[in-house]
Amino acid sequence: MTNDLVLTSLRARPILDSRGFPTVEVAATTDDGALLRAASPAGASTGAHEAVELRDGGPAFSGKGVEGAVRSVESPLAELLVGPVWSELEDADAAMAELDSTRGYANLGANAVVAVSMVLARGFAHAAGSELWEWFAARTGSTPLLPVPHFNVLNGGAHAANDLDLQEFMIAPVGARDEAEAVAMGAEAHHALGALVRERYGTAGLGDEGGFAPALSEPREALDLLMEAIGRAGLVPGREEMAIAVDPAANGFHRGGGIYRVAGRDLDREELVDVYRQLLRDYPIRSLEDGFAEDDLEGWRVQSRELGGRVQLVGDDLYVTDPVRIRDGSARGLSDAVLIKPNQIGTVSQTLAAIRTAREASMACMISHRSGETWDDFIADLAVGTGVDQIKAGAPARGERVAKYNRLAGIALAHPELPYGLS
Ligand code: 2PG
Ligand code: MG
């Protein structure tokens, strides 16, 4: 890339995320007068191997303050980045990594570093006179594509107060004609589900990602509700139409030693795979994420042997968007897909490297939000520009979730030539 970036200022402040906890927002100005912003998301069901957020501790906000991370941006990172001519995002990201000197950005805080890296990417796109997604496409040599949204409409696990052990039940309009229709299908099914949940369970509470969180405990109850809601919305449940995706987030119910507690029963690996096998038989599930815990490689091997090829097996906490872990998982045959979250690994350059690594290993990718989100729609552009054909950003409701879907629909409206759907 030939378009250089010069920052004239880099500031940060704490803002509230969608759960009401502080997160880091950064603002940068460029030498030609542009003002660019970015904000860091935050997970709840975080993987043990993720990059490290800097949190203040102490009584305020249950220890989740980000004053330290804000200081990281205002002082060492601003001193590093403001002034010099940057010609590559990789160089700026590498300079931040060197300054931090730990593997997971424990000194500066990954919540500071990722927001800065995101604003730098916006700066480079601005310098190139491109939309962010166009810059990603040029930067990575990818064919841009409008991804299939995976709407998380029923919440459990660490994201909800109910007894549902499995964390996310998503609907994916793979059969939509275009992105606008996909978003509309998701929204209609979500409304139908809301009505159903209110009828059957009284008031419908919400989980962290905007999905409903009725008092369910059995995975089948959740899937039956989804099937009925899809039908009520006048849509056809099916792997080629309105498909279902599940993120059990199995770290959350792994009791250790390969024993998993689901709906009050302790299951060994074979029994858990059997539960999944029966769900795949009875429901149009196209994707299963973190079916086993991050460090239970034996569980992943059993799952891959028994279910591989019948459903997309996605590694999230297993890989934490780390190219090294992705390569290792691919060599061991643990899964055929990777969840991509920039704040798990810390910088945008490393995120692009993770996507490249997955592709080299013929693994699919799904771009993902976090359960704690902000106004920032960065991941929509990331998905379109890198040509990753799947994205999950929560329910088609709540401002921080629809920010991403509305950005996708906006890109689609302005660029009707971009294809929609699974590649
Ligand atoms: C997940 C994510 C996002 P969290 O497990 O996939 O849905 O949850 O951000 O809480 O890690
Ligand atoms: Mg997950």
XYZ file of C-alpha atoms and ligand atoms in Angstrom:
435
model
C 0.000 0.000 0.000
C 1.317 3.422 -0.847
C -1.042 5.592 1.181
C 0.781 6.717 4.282
C -0.875 7.600 7.560
C 0.153 10.426 9.866
C -1.733 10.866 13.151
C -1.842 14.302 14.728
C -3.558 13.160 17.927
C -4.680 10.007 19.697
C -6.997 10.259 22.686
C -9.080 7.770 24.696
C -11.932 7.805 27.170
C -13.995 5.241 29.029
C -17.474 4.678 27.619
C -20.153 2.246 28.799
C -20.579 -0.966 26.840
C -23.928 -2.692 26.287
C -23.737 -4.363 29.711
C -23.107 -1.043 31.443
C -19.432 -1.712 32.161
C -16.628 0.597 31.031
C -14.748 -0.038 27.827
C -12.204 1.953 25.826
C -13.142 4.357 23.043
C -10.329 6.014 21.081
C -10.373 9.049 18.809
C -7.586 9.906 16.380
C -7.022 12.850 14.065
C -4.997 12.671 10.857
C -2.789 15.295 9.219
C -5.514 16.026 6.658
C -8.048 16.768 9.364
C -10.080 13.568 9.630
C -11.469 12.480 13.018
C -11.757 8.719 13.418
C -13.071 6.651 16.313
C -13.146 3.030 17.447
C -14.308 1.176 20.548
C -13.231 -2.064 22.127
C -15.833 -4.814 22.757
C -15.634 -7.182 25.748
C -16.534 -10.837 26.257
C -18.149 -12.619 29.203
C -17.441 -16.223 28.231
C -13.802 -15.468 27.541
C -11.250 -18.101 26.606
C -8.291 -18.670 28.947
C -5.845 -18.013 26.106
C -7.283 -14.664 25.002
C -5.288 -11.431 24.932
C -5.446 -9.733 28.330
C -7.715 -6.773 29.098
C -6.393 -4.166 31.514
C -9.026 -3.638 34.227
C -8.527 -1.333 37.193
C -9.742 -3.601 40.007
C -11.048 -1.975 43.185
C -14.655 -1.365 44.174
C -15.880 0.723 41.222
C -17.699 -1.142 38.450
C -16.886 -4.480 40.147
C -13.238 -3.890 39.317
C -13.944 -3.473 35.608
C -12.821 0.149 35.257
C -10.578 1.003 32.302
C -8.741 4.099 33.547
C -5.434 2.232 33.209
C -6.184 1.190 29.628
C -7.203 4.770 28.784
C -3.860 5.960 30.195
C -2.064 3.401 27.983
C -3.551 5.093 24.929
C -3.053 8.670 26.068
C 0.553 8.313 27.020
C 2.785 5.477 25.730
C 0.678 4.612 22.667
C 0.092 8.234 21.631
C 3.819 8.933 22.058
C 4.617 5.940 19.873
C 2.072 6.520 17.137
C 1.438 10.265 16.797
C 3.856 12.035 14.455
C 5.734 9.412 12.441
C 4.715 8.422 8.923
C 3.187 4.932 8.971
C 2.982 3.129 5.663
C 1.709 -0.264 6.839
C -0.756 -1.273 9.555
C 1.520 -4.242 10.324
C 4.364 -1.876 11.277
C 2.223 0.147 13.673
C 0.717 -3.022 15.198
C 4.186 -4.580 15.536
C 5.461 -1.412 17.233
C 2.619 -1.677 19.786
C 3.467 -5.344 20.402
C 7.121 -4.483 20.909
C 6.283 -1.650 23.281
C 4.037 -3.943 25.316
C 6.559 -6.828 25.302
C 4.113 -9.458 26.657
C 2.328 -12.013 24.480
C -1.230 -10.967 25.296
C -0.736 -7.188 25.751
C -0.900 -7.510 29.529
C 1.071 -4.296 30.062
C -0.822 -1.880 27.824
C -4.082 -3.846 27.898
C -5.562 -5.607 24.861
C -8.662 -3.420 25.338
C -6.453 -0.370 24.650
C -4.432 -1.967 21.848
C -7.349 -3.386 19.849
C -9.243 -0.070 19.784
C -6.079 1.727 18.642
C -5.422 -0.906 15.981
C -9.021 -0.544 14.740
C -8.691 3.249 14.520
C -5.388 2.817 12.658
C -7.099 0.543 10.129
C -9.747 3.246 9.661
C -6.912 5.754 9.251
C -5.254 3.709 6.506
C -8.592 3.283 4.721
C -9.123 7.044 4.952
C -5.605 7.696 3.600
C -6.380 5.394 0.658
C -9.680 7.189 0.035
C -11.515 3.884 0.542
C -14.370 2.555 2.575
C -13.012 0.339 5.363
C -14.297 -2.848 3.700
C -12.736 -1.845 0.387
C -9.419 -1.274 2.102
C -9.627 -4.753 3.686
C -10.371 -6.293 0.293
C -7.415 -4.540 -1.357
C -5.136 -5.178 1.616
C -5.863 -8.919 1.756
C -6.468 -9.589 -1.951
C -9.919 -10.961 -1.066
C -13.076 -10.958 -3.153
C -15.611 -8.966 -1.123
C -18.826 -10.688 -0.159
C -21.916 -9.981 1.943
C -21.918 -12.532 4.781
C -24.774 -14.663 6.106
C -25.817 -13.146 9.451
C -26.243 -15.547 12.370
C -28.791 -13.940 14.701
C -28.542 -15.066 18.306
C -32.217 -15.039 19.298
C -32.250 -17.335 22.360
C -29.642 -16.789 25.044
C -28.375 -19.049 27.819
C -25.076 -19.876 29.527
C -22.999 -16.947 30.787
C -25.205 -14.507 28.842
C -28.525 -15.146 30.601
C -30.065 -15.740 34.011
C -31.980 -18.882 32.970
C -30.899 -22.524 33.407
C -30.104 -23.122 29.751
C -26.538 -24.452 29.718
C -25.972 -23.957 25.988
C -25.138 -20.297 25.387
C -26.413 -19.292 21.937
C -29.209 -20.440 19.623
C -28.918 -18.643 16.302
C -30.909 -18.447 13.078
C -29.096 -18.016 9.760
C -31.015 -17.045 6.598
C -28.722 -18.904 4.210
C -31.476 -19.022 1.565
C -32.084 -15.249 1.455
C -31.708 -13.569 -1.925
C -29.658 -10.724 -0.544
C -28.448 -9.088 2.655
C -31.548 -6.899 3.046
C -33.801 -9.939 2.838
C -31.547 -11.826 5.256
C -31.824 -9.048 7.851
C -35.595 -8.816 7.345
C -35.987 -12.603 7.719
C -33.981 -12.521 10.945
C -36.021 -9.638 12.322
C -39.367 -11.265 11.421
C -38.414 -14.583 13.005
C -37.137 -12.728 16.074
C -40.510 -10.960 16.466
C -42.394 -14.239 16.024
C -40.183 -15.812 18.664
C -40.812 -12.902 21.028
C -44.571 -13.361 20.724
C -44.254 -17.109 21.292
C -42.046 -16.665 24.332
C -44.464 -14.154 25.864
C -47.409 -16.523 25.265
C -45.703 -19.555 26.786
C -43.418 -18.102 29.449
C -45.050 -14.797 30.402
C -42.631 -11.905 30.270
C -39.640 -12.517 28.078
C -36.371 -11.453 29.646
C -33.398 -10.756 27.460
C -29.846 -12.069 27.468
C -26.717 -10.003 26.935
C -26.810 -10.308 23.144
C -30.418 -9.155 22.814
C -31.914 -12.620 22.393
C -34.782 -13.849 24.562
C -33.940 -15.697 27.755
C -37.068 -17.543 28.952
C -36.901 -20.121 31.747
C -35.645 -23.009 29.611
C -33.167 -25.695 30.529
C -33.330 -28.380 27.818
C -31.634 -27.645 24.475
C -34.592 -29.285 22.724
C -37.079 -26.831 24.248
C -35.017 -23.998 22.802
C -34.765 -25.604 19.365
C -38.487 -26.427 19.260
C -39.260 -22.790 20.021
C -36.956 -21.659 17.217
C -38.568 -24.045 14.721
C -42.022 -22.841 15.644
C -41.040 -19.180 15.478
C -39.453 -19.590 12.048
C -42.668 -21.224 10.819
C -44.865 -18.554 12.384
C -42.860 -15.912 10.558
C -43.855 -17.648 7.309
C -40.332 -18.963 6.740
C -39.078 -22.473 6.133
C -36.667 -23.992 8.638
C -33.969 -25.896 6.764
C -30.254 -26.064 6.176
C -30.666 -24.317 2.812
C -33.315 -21.839 3.985
C -33.492 -20.574 7.545
C -30.812 -22.680 9.182
C -29.940 -22.935 12.862
C -26.533 -22.523 14.495
C -25.643 -23.321 18.094
C -22.794 -22.084 20.283
C -22.884 -24.265 23.401
C -19.724 -22.470 24.682
C -18.870 -25.692 26.473
C -16.275 -24.117 28.794
C -19.311 -22.947 30.726
C -20.579 -26.455 31.569
C -17.352 -28.473 31.536
C -16.889 -29.898 35.020
C -13.364 -31.069 34.234
C -11.946 -34.377 33.066
C -14.169 -34.526 29.990
C -17.416 -34.482 32.011
C -20.094 -31.987 30.943
C -23.246 -31.042 32.863
C -26.229 -30.413 30.572
C -29.777 -29.920 31.906
C -28.840 -31.460 35.246
C -27.116 -34.561 33.855
C -23.378 -35.343 33.840
C -22.293 -36.549 30.411
C -18.978 -37.986 29.285
C -17.546 -37.067 25.886
C -19.303 -39.832 23.976
C -22.618 -39.002 25.624
C -22.258 -35.294 24.837
C -21.461 -36.085 21.201
C -24.535 -38.286 21.209
C -26.674 -35.357 22.412
C -25.297 -33.247 19.555
C -25.790 -36.090 17.060
C -29.454 -36.367 17.964
C -29.955 -32.615 17.734
C -28.343 -32.625 14.270
C -30.694 -35.422 13.252
C -33.825 -33.605 14.418
C -33.100 -29.933 13.635
C -31.542 -28.108 10.647
C -28.350 -27.153 12.490
C -25.607 -26.013 10.105
C -22.969 -24.885 12.598
C -21.831 -25.982 16.073
C -19.355 -23.763 17.941
C -17.290 -24.740 20.981
C -19.110 -28.034 21.438
C -16.254 -28.989 23.766
C -14.143 -26.991 26.221
C -11.034 -25.109 25.111
C -8.505 -27.491 26.690
C -10.397 -30.764 26.174
C -8.624 -31.713 22.953
C -9.724 -35.317 23.356
C -13.347 -34.101 23.332
C -12.691 -32.113 20.146
C -11.137 -35.199 18.548
C -14.158 -37.355 19.412
C -16.508 -34.651 18.123
C -14.603 -34.267 14.879
C -14.479 -38.044 14.326
C -18.198 -38.501 15.017
C -19.718 -35.313 13.578
C -17.131 -33.952 11.132
C -18.573 -33.348 7.668
C -22.172 -33.381 8.981
C -22.080 -29.928 10.522
C -19.642 -27.026 10.539
C -17.499 -27.356 13.681
C -16.319 -23.918 14.823
C -13.498 -23.247 17.301
C -13.854 -20.051 19.350
C -12.298 -20.326 22.836
C -10.308 -23.210 21.349
C -8.385 -20.920 18.964
C -8.897 -17.374 20.352
C -8.167 -16.006 16.837
C -4.525 -17.040 17.284
C -2.807 -18.161 14.050
C -0.554 -20.550 15.992
C -3.474 -22.260 17.736
C -5.465 -22.376 14.467
C -2.577 -24.063 12.644
C -2.190 -26.541 15.480
C -5.930 -27.322 15.568
C -5.968 -27.853 11.839
C -2.992 -30.229 12.021
C -4.836 -32.240 14.693
C -8.079 -32.185 12.690
C -10.049 -30.612 15.554
C -12.479 -28.503 13.534
C -13.216 -27.163 10.062
C -14.038 -23.568 11.003
C -12.706 -20.707 13.105
C -14.468 -17.892 14.956
C -12.720 -14.549 14.397
C -12.762 -11.870 17.125
C -10.174 -9.073 16.868
C -10.043 -8.435 20.623
C -9.196 -12.070 21.366
C -5.816 -11.695 19.693
C -5.278 -7.943 20.139
C -4.615 -6.286 16.766
C -6.214 -6.072 13.340
C -3.028 -7.350 11.637
C -3.065 -10.488 13.772
C -6.778 -10.894 13.022
C -6.042 -10.790 9.283
C -3.236 -13.309 9.838
C -5.715 -15.597 11.620
C -8.108 -15.425 8.645
C -5.215 -16.123 6.260
C -4.065 -19.084 8.353
C -7.576 -20.535 8.446
C -7.878 -20.193 4.682
C -4.519 -21.853 4.077
C -5.841 -24.760 6.136
C -9.113 -24.801 4.127
C -11.077 -23.842 7.232
C -14.160 -21.610 7.074
C -14.329 -18.416 9.148
C -17.119 -16.652 11.018
C -16.543 -13.041 12.121
C -17.943 -12.344 15.599
C -18.972 -9.578 17.971
C -18.567 -9.935 21.766
C -21.342 -10.161 24.330
C -20.329 -6.686 25.576
C -20.602 -4.383 22.564
C -20.676 -0.727 21.515
C -21.790 1.456 18.618
C -18.746 0.320 16.623
C -19.625 -1.579 13.421
C -16.018 -2.432 12.499
C -16.673 -6.180 12.194
C -19.249 -5.651 9.424
C -16.583 -4.101 7.195
C -14.078 -6.733 8.278
C -16.393 -9.525 7.115
C -17.322 -7.915 3.790
C -13.784 -6.882 2.870
C -12.099 -10.146 3.726
C -14.859 -12.075 1.962
C -15.639 -14.112 5.086
C -19.085 -15.484 4.358
C -20.472 -15.758 7.910
C -20.922 -13.260 10.742
C -22.605 -13.299 14.154
C -23.527 -10.079 15.915
C -26.337 -11.078 18.278
C -30.091 -10.600 17.954
C -31.608 -8.357 15.254
C -32.565 -5.969 18.070
C -30.686 -3.645 20.511
C -28.634 -0.756 19.169
C -25.174 -2.253 19.566
C -26.241 -5.410 17.658
C -28.214 -3.782 14.840
C -25.332 -1.343 14.278
C -23.515 -4.245 12.611
C -26.498 -5.555 10.622
C -27.469 -2.059 9.484
C -23.913 -1.451 8.300
C -24.037 -4.689 6.282
C -27.372 -3.659 4.777
C -25.956 -0.210 4.002
C -22.955 -1.647 2.162
C -25.334 -3.956 0.270
C -27.575 -1.059 -0.724
C -24.679 1.017 -2.023
C -23.057 -1.962 -3.771
C -25.703 -4.191 -5.335
C -22.930 -5.896 -7.310
C -21.593 -7.616 -4.177
C -22.813 -11.215 -3.885
C -24.601 -12.433 -0.735
C -24.336 -15.818 0.848
C -22.146 -18.772 1.667
C -19.214 -19.099 -0.705
C -18.987 -16.284 22.088
C -19.054 -14.810 22.419
C -19.846 -13.978 21.449
P -18.434 -13.668 24.653
O -18.853 -17.125 22.976
O -18.983 -16.657 20.924
O -21.127 -14.445 21.209
O -19.421 -14.562 23.743
O -18.214 -12.379 23.931
O -19.137 -13.529 25.966
O -17.150 -14.450 24.762
Mg -18.411 -18.728 21.272
